[in-house]
Tab-separated table of C-alpha atoms and ligand atoms in Angstrom:
chain	number	residue	atom	x	y	z
A	1	MET	CA	93.258	153.568	-20.266
A	2	ASN	CA	93.013	153.404	-24.090
A	3	ARG	CA	90.814	151.293	-26.070
A	4	VAL	CA	92.092	150.162	-29.045
A	5	VAL	CA	94.929	148.074	-28.512
A	6	ALA	CA	97.670	146.622	-29.979
A	7	ALA	CA	96.892	142.879	-31.008
A	8	ASP	CA	100.188	142.126	-29.374
A	9	ALA	CA	101.174	139.584	-26.055
A	10	ALA	CA	100.118	142.451	-23.702
A	11	GLY	CA	96.729	142.865	-25.341
A	12	LEU	CA	95.934	139.184	-25.789
A	13	ARG	CA	96.374	138.921	-22.286
A	14	ARG	CA	94.481	141.941	-21.620
A	15	ALA	CA	91.466	140.136	-23.906
A	16	ALA	CA	92.095	137.435	-22.660
A	17	GLU	CA	91.697	137.905	-19.568
A	18	LEU	CA	88.859	140.526	-19.656
A	19	LEU	CA	87.045	137.469	-21.134
A	20	ARG	CA	87.289	135.153	-18.934
A	21	GLN	CA	86.117	137.806	-16.242
A	22	GLU	CA	82.147	137.857	-18.617
A	23	SER	CA	83.164	140.703	-20.513
A	24	VAL	CA	83.460	141.367	-24.108
A	25	CYS	CA	85.613	142.254	-26.512
A	26	ALA	CA	86.090	142.844	-30.325
A	27	PHE	CA	88.613	141.026	-31.793
A	28	PRO	CA	89.561	140.703	-36.155
A	29	THR	CA	88.650	138.030	-37.784
A	30	GLU	CA	89.158	137.832	-41.160
A	31	THR	CA	86.021	138.353	-42.581
A	32	VAL	CA	84.478	141.589	-40.286
A	33	TYR	CA	85.450	141.910	-36.744
A	34	GLY	CA	83.490	140.876	-34.420
A	35	LEU	CA	81.961	141.571	-30.886
A	36	GLY	CA	83.279	138.159	-28.867
A	37	ALA	CA	81.968	137.365	-25.043
A	38	HIS	CA	82.244	133.681	-23.978
A	39	ALA	CA	79.824	131.272	-25.658
A	40	PHE	CA	77.670	129.931	-23.107
A	41	SER	CA	78.128	132.758	-19.779
A	42	ALA	CA	75.011	134.387	-19.454
A	43	ARG	CA	75.977	137.358	-18.711
A	44	ALA	CA	78.141	138.057	-21.780
A	45	VAL	CA	76.301	137.264	-24.119
A	46	ALA	CA	73.940	139.831	-22.829
A	47	GLU	CA	76.317	142.335	-22.801
A	48	VAL	CA	76.464	141.213	-26.373
A	49	TYR	CA	73.003	141.879	-27.253
A	50	ARG	CA	73.035	144.821	-24.865
A	51	LEU	CA	76.085	146.194	-27.064
A	52	LYS	CA	74.362	146.175	-29.932
A	53	HIS	CA	71.061	146.543	-29.672
A	54	ARG	CA	70.279	142.901	-31.189
A	55	PRO	CA	66.874	141.401	-30.643
A	56	SER	CA	67.524	138.257	-28.424
A	57	TRP	CA	65.436	136.534	-30.682
A	58	ASN	CA	68.964	136.642	-32.916
A	59	PRO	CA	71.123	133.554	-32.289
A	60	LEU	CA	74.996	134.656	-32.589
A	61	ILE	CA	77.791	132.110	-34.077
A	62	VAL	CA	80.151	130.227	-32.039
A	63	HIS	CA	83.772	130.322	-33.170
A	64	VAL	CA	86.482	128.157	-31.657
A	65	ALA	CA	89.891	127.755	-32.673
A	66	THR	CA	89.667	123.876	-33.943
A	67	THR	CA	87.592	121.281	-35.821
A	68	ALA	CA	88.009	118.649	-32.568
A	69	GLU	CA	86.559	121.817	-30.597
A	70	ALA	CA	83.566	122.329	-33.184
A	71	GLU	CA	82.411	118.880	-32.781
A	72	ALA	CA	82.773	118.756	-29.095
A	73	LEU	CA	79.953	121.730	-29.961
A	74	ALA	CA	77.399	119.151	-31.925
A	75	HIS	CA	75.156	116.968	-31.219
A	76	GLU	CA	75.820	115.528	-34.354
A	77	TRP	CA	78.481	115.725	-36.351
A	78	PRO	CA	76.617	115.058	-40.398
A	79	PRO	CA	79.490	113.942	-43.388
A	80	ALA	CA	78.682	117.727	-45.004
A	81	ALA	CA	80.126	118.952	-41.961
A	82	ARG	CA	83.598	116.265	-41.512
A	83	LEU	CA	84.523	117.776	-45.939
A	84	LEU	CA	83.931	120.792	-45.339
A	85	ALA	CA	85.913	121.422	-41.670
A	86	GLU	CA	88.334	120.317	-43.580
A	87	ARG	CA	88.323	121.667	-46.629
A	88	PHE	CA	87.534	125.184	-45.833
A	89	TRP	CA	88.874	125.462	-41.680
A	90	PRO	CA	89.754	127.348	-40.646
A	91	GLY	CA	87.819	130.337	-42.558
A	92	PRO	CA	85.090	132.842	-43.867
A	93	LEU	CA	82.840	129.455	-43.450
A	94	SER	CA	79.957	128.990	-40.433
A	95	LEU	CA	78.059	125.819	-40.337
A	96	VAL	CA	75.087	125.049	-38.678
A	97	VAL	CA	74.798	121.706	-36.988
A	98	GLU	CA	73.357	120.085	-33.936
A	99	ARG	CA	73.328	121.698	-30.649
A	100	ALA	CA	75.234	118.970	-28.098
A	101	HIS	CA	72.736	118.230	-25.327
A	102	HIS	CA	74.995	119.065	-22.668
A	103	LEU	CA	74.840	123.012	-24.169
A	104	PRO	CA	72.821	125.472	-21.651
A	105	ALA	CA	70.099	126.711	-24.573
A	106	ASN	CA	68.749	129.422	-22.637
A	107	GLY	CA	65.536	129.401	-25.322
A	108	GLY	CA	67.443	129.871	-27.923
A	109	PRO	CA	67.162	127.518	-31.499
A	110	PRO	CA	68.107	123.769	-31.059
A	111	THR	CA	70.950	124.330	-33.165
A	112	ILE	CA	74.645	125.912	-33.392
A	113	ALA	CA	76.482	127.954	-36.012
A	114	ILE	CA	80.112	127.233	-35.966
A	115	ARG	CA	83.083	128.040	-37.393
A	116	VAL	CA	87.234	128.484	-36.782
A	117	PRO	CA	88.378	131.796	-37.817
A	118	ALA	CA	91.186	132.136	-39.798
A	119	HIS	CA	92.927	135.544	-38.876
A	120	PRO	CA	96.471	134.669	-36.574
A	121	VAL	CA	94.747	137.652	-33.903
A	122	ALA	CA	91.303	135.535	-33.211
A	123	LEU	CA	93.241	132.549	-33.456
A	124	ALA	CA	95.589	133.186	-30.611
A	125	LEU	CA	92.899	134.961	-28.744
A	126	LEU	CA	90.583	132.135	-29.077
A	127	ARG	CA	93.975	130.080	-27.307
A	128	GLU	CA	94.627	132.343	-25.240
A	129	CYS	CA	91.415	132.205	-23.502
A	130	GLY	CA	90.697	129.175	-24.092
A	131	LEU	CA	87.054	129.927	-24.671
A	132	PRO	CA	84.503	128.803	-27.594
A	133	LEU	CA	84.006	132.495	-28.204
A	134	ALA	CA	80.381	134.436	-29.809
A	135	ALA	CA	81.139	136.815	-32.336
A	136	PRO	CA	78.538	138.462	-33.668
A	137	SER	CA	80.558	141.579	-36.283
A	138	ALA	CA	81.111	144.171	-33.626
A	139	ASN	CA	78.447	146.855	-34.867
A	140	ARG	CA	75.422	148.317	-33.495
A	141	SER	CA	72.321	146.237	-34.452
A	142	GLU	CA	71.453	146.444	-38.371
A	143	SER	CA	74.494	149.764	-39.623
A	144	ILE	CA	77.771	148.567	-41.104
A	145	SER	CA	79.659	145.503	-40.035
A	146	PRO	CA	82.892	147.295	-39.205
A	147	THR	CA	86.534	146.115	-40.700
A	148	THR	CA	89.114	148.248	-39.202
A	149	ALA	CA	89.184	148.945	-35.231
A	150	GLU	CA	88.228	152.471	-35.941
A	151	HIS	CA	84.540	151.103	-37.315
A	152	VAL	CA	84.702	149.083	-34.069
A	153	ILE	CA	84.848	152.450	-31.769
A	154	ARG	CA	82.732	154.273	-33.631
A	155	SER	CA	79.184	151.881	-33.476
A	156	LEU	CA	79.887	150.700	-30.315
A	157	PRO	CA	81.047	154.111	-28.511
A	158	ASP	CA	80.912	151.552	-25.271
A	159	VAL	CA	82.577	148.998	-26.101
A	160	PRO	CA	85.482	148.046	-23.051
A	161	LEU	CA	88.178	146.886	-25.391
A	162	VAL	CA	89.579	146.284	-29.023
A	163	LEU	CA	92.396	144.616	-30.315
A	164	ASP	CA	93.550	145.953	-33.097
A	165	GLY	CA	94.635	143.817	-36.228
A	166	GLY	CA	94.259	146.256	-38.980
A	167	ALA	CA	91.781	146.035	-42.091
A	168	CYS	CA	90.269	142.302	-42.629
A	169	ARG	CA	90.870	141.025	-45.452
A	170	LEU	CA	87.554	139.873	-46.858
A	171	GLY	CA	85.189	142.307	-45.883
A	172	ILE	CA	82.353	140.304	-46.057
A	173	GLU	CA	80.695	137.919	-42.712
A	174	SER	CA	81.761	134.554	-43.914
A	175	THR	CA	79.113	132.025	-45.792
A	176	VAL	CA	76.362	130.401	-44.016
A	177	VAL	CA	75.821	126.996	-44.366
A	178	ASP	CA	72.904	124.442	-42.785
A	179	VAL	CA	73.841	120.960	-42.373
A	180	THR	CA	71.384	119.395	-40.459
A	181	VAL	CA	70.032	118.911	-44.001
A	182	SER	CA	70.889	117.208	-47.691
A	183	PRO	CA	71.544	118.481	-49.295
A	184	PRO	CA	73.316	120.966	-47.043
A	185	ARG	CA	71.028	124.373	-47.330
A	186	LEU	CA	72.479	128.003	-47.647
A	187	LEU	CA	71.499	130.163	-44.813
A	188	ARG	CA	73.425	133.359	-45.753
A	189	PRO	CA	75.469	134.066	-48.843
A	190	GLY	CA	78.462	134.999	-47.667
A	191	ALA	CA	83.160	135.316	-47.885
A	192	LEU	CA	83.491	131.765	-49.355
A	193	SER	CA	81.566	131.304	-52.787
A	194	LEU	CA	79.467	128.981	-53.926
A	195	ARG	CA	81.057	127.338	-56.062
A	196	ALA	CA	83.996	127.064	-53.458
A	197	ILE	CA	81.486	124.596	-51.038
A	198	ARG	CA	79.575	122.688	-54.490
A	199	ASP	CA	83.117	121.444	-55.183
A	200	VAL	CA	82.924	119.437	-51.262
A	201	VAL	CA	78.845	118.616	-51.343
A	202	GLY	CA	77.938	118.482	-54.547
A	203	ALA	CA	74.293	120.228	-54.299
A	204	LEU	CA	72.978	122.989	-52.136
A	205	GLN	CA	70.022	123.579	-51.772
A	206	LEU	CA	69.366	127.744	-51.234
A	207	SER	CA	66.844	129.731	-48.705
A	208	ARG	CA	65.790	131.690	-50.659
A	209	PRO	CA	62.871	132.166	-54.315
A	210	SER	CA	66.148	134.158	-55.898
A	211	GLY	CA	67.147	130.337	-57.038
A	212	SER	CA	70.412	129.159	-58.370
A	213	SER	CA	70.330	132.232	-60.840
A	214	GLY	CA	71.628	134.712	-57.853
A	215	GLN	CA	68.805	137.153	-58.780
A	216	LEU	CA	68.545	139.764	-56.167
A	217	PRO	CA	67.107	139.149	-53.207
A	218	GLY	CA	64.881	141.820	-53.005
A	219	SER	CA	61.438	142.400	-51.289
A	220	ALA	CA	61.452	138.634	-51.453
A	221	GLU	CA	63.216	138.528	-48.403
A	222	ALA	CA	59.556	138.841	-46.873
A	223	ALA	CA	59.513	135.565	-47.312
A	224	PRO	CA	57.361	133.363	-44.811
A	225	GLU	CA	60.296	131.045	-44.190
A	226	VAL	CA	63.220	132.562	-42.623
A	227	ARG	CA	65.823	130.113	-41.739
A	228	SER	CA	68.584	132.044	-39.959
A	229	PRO	CA	66.626	134.456	-37.976
A	230	GLY	CA	69.459	138.032	-38.252
A	231	LEU	CA	68.727	137.440	-41.857
A	232	ALA	CA	66.053	140.787	-41.487
A	233	HIS	CA	65.124	143.050	-43.906
A	234	ARG	CA	67.097	146.043	-43.231
A	235	HIS	CA	70.748	145.353	-41.688
A	236	TYR	CA	74.608	146.118	-42.750
A	237	ALA	CA	72.716	149.746	-43.745
A	238	PRO	CA	75.079	153.039	-44.249
A	239	ARG	CA	72.958	156.249	-42.344
A	240	ALA	CA	72.478	157.461	-45.672
A	241	ARG	CA	69.693	156.311	-47.773
A	242	LEU	CA	71.352	154.048	-50.087
A	243	ARG	CA	69.158	153.170	-53.815
A	244	LEU	CA	70.686	151.021	-56.333
A	245	VAL	CA	70.573	151.970	-59.403
A	246	ASP	CA	71.376	150.831	-63.264
A	247	ASP	CA	73.308	154.641	-63.514
A	248	PRO	CA	74.401	156.376	-60.579
A	249	ALA	CA	76.190	159.422	-62.966
A	250	ALA	CA	72.041	160.090	-64.892
A	251	LEU	CA	70.809	160.283	-61.690
A	252	VAL	CA	73.017	163.018	-60.238
A	253	GLU	CA	72.881	165.439	-62.481
A	254	GLY	CA	70.943	168.334	-61.218
A	255	SER	CA	71.276	166.994	-57.236
A	256	ASP	CA	73.210	169.130	-54.839
A	257	PRO	CA	76.096	167.482	-54.838
A	258	GLY	CA	77.609	167.242	-52.265
A	259	THR	CA	74.009	165.167	-50.768
A	260	VAL	CA	74.870	162.046	-53.305
A	261	GLY	CA	77.699	159.654	-53.167
A	262	ILE	CA	78.044	157.685	-55.681
A	263	LEU	CA	79.754	153.993	-55.466
A	264	THR	CA	80.745	152.008	-58.259
A	265	HIS	CA	82.995	149.665	-60.139
A	266	LEU	CA	82.782	151.166	-63.198
A	267	PRO	CA	84.747	154.097	-63.609
A	268	ALA	CA	82.350	155.762	-66.313
A	269	ALA	CA	80.167	156.230	-63.047
A	270	ALA	CA	82.518	157.914	-61.278
A	271	GLU	CA	81.422	161.171	-61.639
A	272	GLY	CA	80.177	163.387	-58.648
A	273	ALA	CA	81.446	165.264	-55.432
A	274	HIS	CA	81.117	162.186	-53.019
A	275	VAL	CA	82.254	158.639	-55.638
A	276	GLU	CA	83.251	154.908	-54.361
A	277	LEU	CA	84.672	154.018	-57.313
A	278	LEU	CA	85.506	150.354	-55.787
A	279	SER	CA	87.173	147.468	-57.648
A	280	ALA	CA	85.610	145.267	-60.722
A	281	ASP	CA	87.347	142.484	-59.101
A	282	PRO	CA	84.481	140.661	-56.492
A	283	LEU	CA	86.978	139.725	-53.558
A	284	GLU	CA	88.886	143.311	-53.502
A	285	TYR	CA	85.093	145.326	-54.324
A	286	GLY	CA	83.743	142.837	-51.453
A	287	ALA	CA	87.423	143.657	-49.280
A	288	ASP	CA	86.151	147.420	-49.388
A	289	LEU	CA	82.681	147.496	-49.655
A	290	TYR	CA	81.866	148.002	-45.844
A	291	ALA	CA	84.654	150.416	-45.459
A	292	ALA	CA	83.400	152.337	-48.388
A	293	LEU	CA	79.718	153.150	-46.764
A	294	HIS	CA	81.391	153.639	-43.722
A	295	ARG	CA	83.821	157.007	-45.822
A	296	LEU	CA	80.405	157.479	-47.331
A	297	ASP	CA	78.506	157.940	-43.966
A	298	ASP	CA	81.517	160.032	-42.994
A	299	ALA	CA	80.775	162.535	-45.963
A	300	GLY	CA	77.823	163.436	-44.783
A	301	VAL	CA	75.989	162.406	-47.723
A	302	ALA	CA	71.964	161.908	-47.852
A	303	THR	CA	71.919	159.286	-50.071
A	304	ILE	CA	74.069	156.674	-52.023
A	305	LEU	CA	73.911	155.764	-55.243
A	306	ALA	CA	74.765	151.763	-55.550
A	307	GLN	CA	75.477	150.691	-58.857
A	308	HIS	CA	73.105	147.545	-59.559
A	309	PRO	CA	76.482	145.113	-59.379
A	310	PRO	CA	76.997	142.278	-61.546
A	311	HIS	CA	74.759	138.866	-61.954
A	312	GLY	CA	76.761	135.723	-61.171
A	313	ASP	CA	77.869	133.708	-57.884
A	314	ASP	CA	80.970	135.781	-57.570
A	315	TRP	CA	78.892	138.755	-56.774
A	316	LEU	CA	75.878	136.728	-54.630
A	317	ALA	CA	77.009	137.949	-51.348
A	318	ILE	CA	78.211	141.387	-52.406
A	319	ARG	CA	74.283	141.739	-54.148
A	320	ASP	CA	72.017	140.787	-50.749
A	321	ARG	CA	74.807	143.255	-48.544
A	322	LEU	CA	73.689	146.361	-50.576
A	323	THR	CA	70.135	144.903	-51.034
A	324	ARG	CA	69.690	144.781	-47.584
A	325	ALA	CA	71.384	147.908	-46.959
A	326	SER	CA	68.809	149.476	-49.316
A	327	ALA	CA	65.549	147.974	-48.122
A	328	GLN	CA	63.413	150.638	-46.284
B	401	LIG	O1	82.484	136.537	-40.449
B	401	LIG	C1	81.300	136.596	-39.464
B	401	LIG	O2	80.359	135.726	-39.589
B	401	LIG	C2	81.600	137.830	-38.880
B	401	LIG	C3	82.700	137.673	-37.956
B	401	LIG	C4	82.670	138.246	-36.286
B	401	LIG	O3	83.068	135.855	-37.739
B	401	LIG	N1	80.269	137.461	-37.426
B	401	LIG	C5	78.771	137.970	-38.196
B	401	LIG	O4	77.678	137.964	-36.971
B	401	LIG	O5	78.721	137.960	-39.057
B	401	LIG	P1	76.305	137.942	-36.882
B	401	LIG	O6	75.807	137.218	-35.813
B	401	LIG	O7	76.434	138.968	-37.190
B	401	LIG	O8	75.355	136.892	-38.145
B	401	LIG	C6	75.103	135.769	-38.016
B	401	LIG	C7	74.672	134.936	-38.839
B	401	LIG	C8	73.271	135.863	-38.407
B	401	LIG	O9	72.520	135.743	-39.771
B	401	LIG	C9	72.079	134.556	-38.005
B	401	LIG	O10	70.692	134.843	-37.645
B	401	LIG	C10	73.030	133.203	-38.297
B	401	LIG	O11	74.408	133.261	-38.063
B	401	LIG	N2	72.755	132.885	-37.208
B	401	LIG	C11	73.607	132.769	-35.662
B	401	LIG	N3	73.135	130.973	-35.565
B	401	LIG	C12	72.192	130.071	-35.921
B	401	LIG	C13	71.693	129.105	-36.354
B	401	LIG	N4	71.552	128.237	-34.937
B	401	LIG	N5	70.646	129.224	-36.630
B	401	LIG	C14	71.138	129.721	-38.197
B	401	LIG	N6	71.130	130.808	-38.438
B	401	LIG	C15	71.982	131.327	-36.947
B	402	LIG	MG1	76.153	141.562	-38.032
């Protein structure tokens, strides 16, 4: 049977059935495709870790359909959580709160990351199966997150089912914010901008020494205190070696054009056999970034020369992903 199915009523029923049987299924969200599993089934969650080759210390985000369901998973729902959920859910924001004591802990952290996704298919699936769904990005650990059903199948060839909802609108993972502390702390920059979050909660602590200037995290990422366990140094990486550079066109000269890909938002830098010219608008750039990396990998290049993205908060998540992708 075909494992990529349309997200129609029949597809949703089939997916929900798999999830209730403690199996797993990939589905679209507005950020990236997730690999869903009943969040409190040890068996289903173990299957997610196995398929993704994900290290067991890295906890999963739990997806629910409503804020009320999210609150039921939390020991405490702080004022910042209320404000942020009211403003941004459903949407690309994950909130880390204290975990309700009745939930199985399974040796994980005393906190839980929760989000209400905005994609109609994700919401329909959550309602159809009636389960909270743990859903990390549906890719093999450390590789590029999937923004299409085809990306999922290529990264996770053994996935039992993918609900096809087309290309993801945002293309960058959710922003993760810890609201157990005051002011709230940014754990992972993502599709929701810092400006939008600050507008609602005022101050926001940044986890990294890079600080509010939004400097590239670079090698400072090996910081002693990593509060979001998933922020491993190397992540979001294509097969090709990715280098962040100031002038890709200059570097490509003299090299075999077939082996080098260029990723840039500057038309002037776009010379060479394999060029991905992305938008100079950060939202559009973000929406196409992972697909562009997949395309460069498909072209078989050995090296990707990625133009440094601009400074500024709007590019923070993109700089973060490119920096991780370039880590050795
Ligand atoms: O947009 C997204 O968030 C996508 C879609 C599918 O919803 N999901 C996603 O999940 O990106 P994943 O597993 O690839 O990333 C989850 C991040 C990791 O960095 C993980 O360490 C962090 O959230 N996280 C999960 N639970 C946490 C917790 N209790 N405390 C701190 N960080 C947590
Ligand atoms: Mg991921």
